[in-house]
CSV table of C-alpha atoms in Angstrom, one decimal:
chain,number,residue,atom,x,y,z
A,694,UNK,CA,16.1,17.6,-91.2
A,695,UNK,CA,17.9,17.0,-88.6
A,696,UNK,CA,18.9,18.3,-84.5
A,697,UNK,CA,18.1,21.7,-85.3
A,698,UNK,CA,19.3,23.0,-82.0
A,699,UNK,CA,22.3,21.9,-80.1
A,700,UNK,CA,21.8,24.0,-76.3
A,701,UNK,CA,23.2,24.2,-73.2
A,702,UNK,CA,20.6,24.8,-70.3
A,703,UNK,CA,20.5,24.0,-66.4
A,704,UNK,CA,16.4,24.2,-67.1
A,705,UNK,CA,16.7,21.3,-69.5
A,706,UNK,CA,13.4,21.0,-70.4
A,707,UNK,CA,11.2,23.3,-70.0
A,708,UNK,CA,9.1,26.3,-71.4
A,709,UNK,CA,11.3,28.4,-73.1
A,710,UNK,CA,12.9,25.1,-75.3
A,711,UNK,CA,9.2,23.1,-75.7
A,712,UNK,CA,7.1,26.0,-76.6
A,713,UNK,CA,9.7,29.1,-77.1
A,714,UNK,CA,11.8,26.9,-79.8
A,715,UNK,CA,10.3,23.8,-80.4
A,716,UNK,CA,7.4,25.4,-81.9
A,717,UNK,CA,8.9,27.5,-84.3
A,718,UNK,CA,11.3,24.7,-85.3
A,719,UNK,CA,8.0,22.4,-85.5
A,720,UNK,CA,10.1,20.4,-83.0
A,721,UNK,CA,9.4,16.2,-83.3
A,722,UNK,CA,11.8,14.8,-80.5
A,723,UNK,CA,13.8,15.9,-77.7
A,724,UNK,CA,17.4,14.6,-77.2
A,725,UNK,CA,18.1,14.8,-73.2
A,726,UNK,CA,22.0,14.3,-73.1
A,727,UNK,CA,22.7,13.9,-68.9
A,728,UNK,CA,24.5,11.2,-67.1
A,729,UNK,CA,22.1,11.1,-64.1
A,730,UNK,CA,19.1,12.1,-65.2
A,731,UNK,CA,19.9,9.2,-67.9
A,732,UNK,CA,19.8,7.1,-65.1
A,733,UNK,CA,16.6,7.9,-63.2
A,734,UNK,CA,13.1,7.0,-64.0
A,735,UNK,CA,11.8,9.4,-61.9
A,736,UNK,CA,13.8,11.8,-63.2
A,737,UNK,CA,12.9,11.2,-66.3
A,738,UNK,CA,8.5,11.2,-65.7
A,739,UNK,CA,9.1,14.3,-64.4
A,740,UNK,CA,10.7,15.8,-67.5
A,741,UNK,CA,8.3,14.0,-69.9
A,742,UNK,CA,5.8,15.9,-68.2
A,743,UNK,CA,6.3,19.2,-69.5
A,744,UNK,CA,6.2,17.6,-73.2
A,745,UNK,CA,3.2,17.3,-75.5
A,746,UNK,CA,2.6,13.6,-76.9
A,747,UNK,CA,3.6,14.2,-80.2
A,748,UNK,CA,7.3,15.3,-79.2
A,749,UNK,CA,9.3,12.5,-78.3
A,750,UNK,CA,12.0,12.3,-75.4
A,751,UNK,CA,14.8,10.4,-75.6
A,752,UNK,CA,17.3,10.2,-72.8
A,753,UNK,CA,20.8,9.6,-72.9
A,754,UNK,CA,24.2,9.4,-71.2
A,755,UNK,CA,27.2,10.6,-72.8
A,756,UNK,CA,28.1,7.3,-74.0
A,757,UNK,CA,24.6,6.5,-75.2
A,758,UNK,CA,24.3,9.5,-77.1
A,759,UNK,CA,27.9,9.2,-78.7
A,760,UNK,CA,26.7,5.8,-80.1
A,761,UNK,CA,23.3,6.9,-80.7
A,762,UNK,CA,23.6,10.5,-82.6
A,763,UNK,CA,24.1,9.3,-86.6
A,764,UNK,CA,20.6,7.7,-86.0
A,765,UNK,CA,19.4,11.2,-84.6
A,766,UNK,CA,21.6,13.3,-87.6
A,767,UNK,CA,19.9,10.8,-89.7
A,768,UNK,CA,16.2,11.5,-88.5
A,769,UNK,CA,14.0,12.9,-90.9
A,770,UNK,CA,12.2,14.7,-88.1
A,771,UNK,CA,13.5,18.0,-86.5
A,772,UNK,CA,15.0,16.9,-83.1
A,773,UNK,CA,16.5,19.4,-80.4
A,774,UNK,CA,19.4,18.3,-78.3
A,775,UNK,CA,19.8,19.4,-74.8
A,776,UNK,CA,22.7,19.2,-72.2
A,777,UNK,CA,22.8,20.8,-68.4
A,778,UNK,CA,26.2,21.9,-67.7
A,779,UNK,CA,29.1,23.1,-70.0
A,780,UNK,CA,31.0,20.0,-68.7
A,781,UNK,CA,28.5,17.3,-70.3
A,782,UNK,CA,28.7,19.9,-73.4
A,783,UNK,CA,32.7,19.7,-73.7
A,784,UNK,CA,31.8,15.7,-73.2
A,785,UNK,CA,29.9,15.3,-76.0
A,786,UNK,CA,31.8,17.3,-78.4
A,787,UNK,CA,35.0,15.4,-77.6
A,788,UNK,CA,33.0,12.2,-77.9
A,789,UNK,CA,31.1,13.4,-80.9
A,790,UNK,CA,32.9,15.6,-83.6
A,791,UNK,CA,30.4,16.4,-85.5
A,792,UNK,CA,28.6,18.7,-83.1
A,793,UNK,CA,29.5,22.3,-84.4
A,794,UNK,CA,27.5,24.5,-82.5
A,795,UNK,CA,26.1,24.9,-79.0
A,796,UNK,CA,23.6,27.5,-77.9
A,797,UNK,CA,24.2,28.5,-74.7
A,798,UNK,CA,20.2,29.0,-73.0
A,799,UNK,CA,20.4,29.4,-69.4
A,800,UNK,CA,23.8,28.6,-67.2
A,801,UNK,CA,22.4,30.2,-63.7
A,802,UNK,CA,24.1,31.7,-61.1
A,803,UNK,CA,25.9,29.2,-58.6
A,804,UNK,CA,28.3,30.1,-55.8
A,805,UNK,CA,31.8,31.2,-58.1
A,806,UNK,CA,29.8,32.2,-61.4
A,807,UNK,CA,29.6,35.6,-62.4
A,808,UNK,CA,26.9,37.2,-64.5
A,809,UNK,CA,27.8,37.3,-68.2
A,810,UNK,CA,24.7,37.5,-69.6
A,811,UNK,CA,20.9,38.3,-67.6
A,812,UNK,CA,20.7,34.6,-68.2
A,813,UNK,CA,24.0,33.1,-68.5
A,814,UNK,CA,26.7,33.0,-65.5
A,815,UNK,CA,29.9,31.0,-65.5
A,816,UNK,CA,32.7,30.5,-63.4
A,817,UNK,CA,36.0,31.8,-65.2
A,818,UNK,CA,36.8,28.0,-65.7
A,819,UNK,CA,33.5,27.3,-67.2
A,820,UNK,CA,34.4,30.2,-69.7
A,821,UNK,CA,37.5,29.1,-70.5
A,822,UNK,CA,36.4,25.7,-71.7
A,823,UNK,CA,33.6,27.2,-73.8
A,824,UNK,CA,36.7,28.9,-75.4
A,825,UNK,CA,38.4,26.2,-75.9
A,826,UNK,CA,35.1,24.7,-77.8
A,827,UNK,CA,34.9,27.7,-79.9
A,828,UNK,CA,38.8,26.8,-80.7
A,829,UNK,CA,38.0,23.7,-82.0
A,830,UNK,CA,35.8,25.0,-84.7
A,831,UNK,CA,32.4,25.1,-82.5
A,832,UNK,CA,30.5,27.7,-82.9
A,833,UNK,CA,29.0,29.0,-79.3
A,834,UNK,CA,26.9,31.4,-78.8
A,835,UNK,CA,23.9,32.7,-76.1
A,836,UNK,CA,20.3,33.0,-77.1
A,837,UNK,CA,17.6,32.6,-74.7
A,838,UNK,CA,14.5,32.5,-76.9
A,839,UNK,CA,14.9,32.8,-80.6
A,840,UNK,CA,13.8,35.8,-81.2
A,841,UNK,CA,16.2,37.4,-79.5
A,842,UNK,CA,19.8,38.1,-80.8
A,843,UNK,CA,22.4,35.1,-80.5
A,844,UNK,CA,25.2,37.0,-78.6
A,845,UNK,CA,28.7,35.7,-80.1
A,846,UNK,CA,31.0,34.0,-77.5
A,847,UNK,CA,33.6,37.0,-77.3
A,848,UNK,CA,30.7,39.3,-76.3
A,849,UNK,CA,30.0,36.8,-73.1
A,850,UNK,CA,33.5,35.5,-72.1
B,1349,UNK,CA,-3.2,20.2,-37.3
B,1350,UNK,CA,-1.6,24.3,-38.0
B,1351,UNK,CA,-3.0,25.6,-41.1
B,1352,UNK,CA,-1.6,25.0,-44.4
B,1353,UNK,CA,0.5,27.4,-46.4
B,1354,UNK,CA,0.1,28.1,-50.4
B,1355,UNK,CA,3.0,28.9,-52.4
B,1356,UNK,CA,2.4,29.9,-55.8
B,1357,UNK,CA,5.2,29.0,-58.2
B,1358,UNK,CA,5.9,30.1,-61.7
B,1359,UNK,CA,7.1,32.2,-64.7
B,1360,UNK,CA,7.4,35.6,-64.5
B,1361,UNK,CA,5.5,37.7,-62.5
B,1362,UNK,CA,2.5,35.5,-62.2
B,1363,UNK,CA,2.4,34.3,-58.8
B,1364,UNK,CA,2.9,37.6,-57.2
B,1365,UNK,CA,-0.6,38.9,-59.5
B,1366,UNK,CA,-2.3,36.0,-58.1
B,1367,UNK,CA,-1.2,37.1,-54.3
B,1368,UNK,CA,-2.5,40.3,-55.4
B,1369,UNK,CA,-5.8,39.3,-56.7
B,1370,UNK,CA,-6.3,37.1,-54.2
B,1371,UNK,CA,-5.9,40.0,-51.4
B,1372,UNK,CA,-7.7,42.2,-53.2
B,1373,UNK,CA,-10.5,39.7,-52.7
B,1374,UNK,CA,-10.9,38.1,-49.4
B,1375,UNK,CA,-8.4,40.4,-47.6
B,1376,UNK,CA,-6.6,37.8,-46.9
B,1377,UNK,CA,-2.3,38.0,-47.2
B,1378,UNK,CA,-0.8,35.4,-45.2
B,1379,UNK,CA,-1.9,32.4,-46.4
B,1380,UNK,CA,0.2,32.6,-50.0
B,1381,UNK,CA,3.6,33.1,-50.5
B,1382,UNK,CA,4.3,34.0,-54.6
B,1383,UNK,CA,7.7,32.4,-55.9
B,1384,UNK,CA,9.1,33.3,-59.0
B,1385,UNK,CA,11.5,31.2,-61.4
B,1386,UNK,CA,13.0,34.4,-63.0
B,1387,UNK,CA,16.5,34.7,-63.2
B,1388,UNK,CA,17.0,30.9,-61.7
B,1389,UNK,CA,18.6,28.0,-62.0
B,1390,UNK,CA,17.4,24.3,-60.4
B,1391,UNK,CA,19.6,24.9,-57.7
B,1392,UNK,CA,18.3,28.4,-57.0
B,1393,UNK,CA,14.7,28.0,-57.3
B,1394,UNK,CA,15.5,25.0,-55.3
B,1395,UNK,CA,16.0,27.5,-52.5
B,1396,UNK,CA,13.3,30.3,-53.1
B,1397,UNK,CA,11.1,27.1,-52.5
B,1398,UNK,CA,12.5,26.0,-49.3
B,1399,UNK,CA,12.4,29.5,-48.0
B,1400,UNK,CA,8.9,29.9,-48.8
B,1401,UNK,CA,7.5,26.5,-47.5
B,1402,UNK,CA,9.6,26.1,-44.2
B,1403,UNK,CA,9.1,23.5,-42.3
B,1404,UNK,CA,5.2,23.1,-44.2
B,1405,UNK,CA,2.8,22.0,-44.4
B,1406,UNK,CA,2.4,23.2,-47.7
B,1407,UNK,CA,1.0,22.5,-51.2
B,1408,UNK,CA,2.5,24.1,-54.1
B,1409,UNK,CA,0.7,25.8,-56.8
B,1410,UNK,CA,2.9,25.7,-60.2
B,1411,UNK,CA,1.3,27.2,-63.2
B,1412,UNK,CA,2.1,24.5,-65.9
B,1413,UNK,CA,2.2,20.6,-65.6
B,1414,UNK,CA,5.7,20.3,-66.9
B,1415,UNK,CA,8.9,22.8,-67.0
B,1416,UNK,CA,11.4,24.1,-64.3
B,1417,UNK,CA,8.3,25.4,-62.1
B,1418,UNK,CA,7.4,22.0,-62.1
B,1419,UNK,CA,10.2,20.3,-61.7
B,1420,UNK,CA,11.7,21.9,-59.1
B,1421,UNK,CA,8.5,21.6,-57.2
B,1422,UNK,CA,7.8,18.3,-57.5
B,1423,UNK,CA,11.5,17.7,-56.4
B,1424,UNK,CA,11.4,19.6,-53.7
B,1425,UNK,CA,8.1,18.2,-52.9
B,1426,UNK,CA,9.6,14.7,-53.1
B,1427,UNK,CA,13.6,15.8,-51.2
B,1428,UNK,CA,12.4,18.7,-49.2
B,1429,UNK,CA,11.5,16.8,-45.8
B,1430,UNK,CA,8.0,18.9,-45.3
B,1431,UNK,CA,4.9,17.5,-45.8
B,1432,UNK,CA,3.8,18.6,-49.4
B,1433,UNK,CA,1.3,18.3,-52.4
B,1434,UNK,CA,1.6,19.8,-55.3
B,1435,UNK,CA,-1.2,20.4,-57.7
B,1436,UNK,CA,0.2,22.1,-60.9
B,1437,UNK,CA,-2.7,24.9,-63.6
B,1438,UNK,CA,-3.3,27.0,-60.3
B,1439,UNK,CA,-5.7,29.3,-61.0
B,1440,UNK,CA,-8.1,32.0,-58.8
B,1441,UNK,CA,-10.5,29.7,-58.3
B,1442,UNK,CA,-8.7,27.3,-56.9
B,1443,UNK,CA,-6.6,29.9,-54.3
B,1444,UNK,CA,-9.8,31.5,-53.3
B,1445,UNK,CA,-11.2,28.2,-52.4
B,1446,UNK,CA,-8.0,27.2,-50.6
B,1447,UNK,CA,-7.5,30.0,-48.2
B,1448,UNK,CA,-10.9,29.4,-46.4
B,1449,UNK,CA,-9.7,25.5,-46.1
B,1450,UNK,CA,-6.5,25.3,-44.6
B,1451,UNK,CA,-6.9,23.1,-42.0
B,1452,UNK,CA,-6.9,19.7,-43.8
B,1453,UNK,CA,-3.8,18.0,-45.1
B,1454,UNK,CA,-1.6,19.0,-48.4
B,1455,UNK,CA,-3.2,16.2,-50.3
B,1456,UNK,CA,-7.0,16.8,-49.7
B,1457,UNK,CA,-5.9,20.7,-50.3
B,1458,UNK,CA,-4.9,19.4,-53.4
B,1459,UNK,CA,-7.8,17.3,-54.6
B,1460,UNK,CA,-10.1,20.6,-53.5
B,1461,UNK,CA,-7.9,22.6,-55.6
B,1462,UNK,CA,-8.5,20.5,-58.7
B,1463,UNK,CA,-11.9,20.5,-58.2
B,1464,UNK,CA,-12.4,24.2,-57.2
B,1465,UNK,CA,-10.1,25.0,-60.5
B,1466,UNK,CA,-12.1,22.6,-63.3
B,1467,UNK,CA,-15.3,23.8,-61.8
B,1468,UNK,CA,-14.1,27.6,-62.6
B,1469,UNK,CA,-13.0,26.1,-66.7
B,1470,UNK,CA,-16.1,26.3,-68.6
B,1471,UNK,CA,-17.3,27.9,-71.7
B,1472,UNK,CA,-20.5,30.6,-71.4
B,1473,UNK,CA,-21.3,31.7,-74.9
């Protein structure tokens, strides 16, 4: 296998992504892809907190994960991949072509976003960029929990 | 030393039962204040957090030792500028015990919590 689930989420991690899709995807490692929290410890014990032992966290920056994703591609585990903001999303995709998808999980509402989704808002720039992705030949769409239905990018945008 | 404040923090619709129940039981319904992470973000559950502590003391109840309840608590706990514990698997036990003892600090409310709460785990059959 390989990252099973590319998704954008202010949460990071948390319930829905640990229990809501790492169980059903038997989930063996957890790619955090954020430029500050890459760069806090503290940020980082708290996140490792809400993860059993046997899934393993890795944190990265852009950079890092640019360099570091054929060794994730190449894991044999399942691995999920996780960024906070459509910007470090668009980052990594220009950085690394061979992301094709992103699942957008939870953009919240913030002063300038409007509701798209119960559990997506974006600002009309934010929108526009995830566009621009899908123009690329990325394939967005917005799924909170997998059972629900993933909502194609023109029904959101 | 003015008494402690309890907010509850976590998924769904949980901390609000537990206000309930807890009422419903001592009569008691100002010592909690129930936040709920639905619909936020960091940023906004952020604020629902510093709305319901104010300016503390407080110790926060979060339901699960990990996840946006928890790290937004243990954020705020750390950023917020109150004086705050946070103690995360709240259960009744541990709320019933609490708002008969709120005139100690956050942290000793938070070691009685984890007592009171393990002492109410157990298996009976």
């Amino acid at each position: 296998m390989t990252l099973a689930l590319y998704r954008i989420d202010d949460r990071l991690i948390h319930g829905q992504v640990v229990v809501g899709w790492g169980q059903p995807l038997d989930c063996s490692f957890i790619v955090l892809v954020d430029d500050e929290v890459s760069s806090s410890d503290w940020e980082q014990d708290l996140y490792r907190m809400g993860v059993p032992p046997q899934i393993e966290v890795i944190f990265a920056s852009v950079d890092q994960a640019a360099k570091q994703f054929p060794n994730w591609e190449a894991d044999a585990r399942v691995g999920i991949l996780l960024v906070g903001d459509v910007d470090t999303a668009v980052a990594l995709a220009t950085q690394v072509p061979q992301v094709k998808r992103f699942n957008v999980g939870g953009v919240h509402h913030r002063a300038g976003r409007k509701e798209r989704l119960r559990f997506v808002y974006l600002t009309d720039e934010e929108a526009d960029k995830l566009r621009a992705l899908a123009a690329r030949g990325v394939e967005v769409t917005a799924q909170d929990v997998p059972t629900a239905r993933a909502v194609p990018l023109g029904e959101f945008t | 030393m003015s008494d402690l404040r309890g907010v509850i923090v976590s998924h769904a619709a949980v901390a609000q039962a537990l206000v309930a129940a807890v009422k419903a039981i001592t009569g008691i319904d100002d010592a909690l204040t129930p936040v709920s992470n639905e619909g936020c973000g960091t940023d906004a559950l952020g604020e629902r957090l510093r709305d319901a502590v104010g300016a503390g003391p407080a110790v926060l109840f979060v339901d699960l030792p990990g996840g946006s309840c928890f790290t937004s608590s243990a954020r705020y706990a750390k950023k917020g500028g109150a004086e705050i514990a946070v103690v995360t698997g709240v259960n009744l036990a541990m709320l019933l015990d609490f708002v008969f003892h709120r005139d100690i600090s956050p942290a000793e409310a938070a070691r009685r919590a984890v007592d009171a709460g393990a002492k109410a785990i157990r298996v009976t059959a």
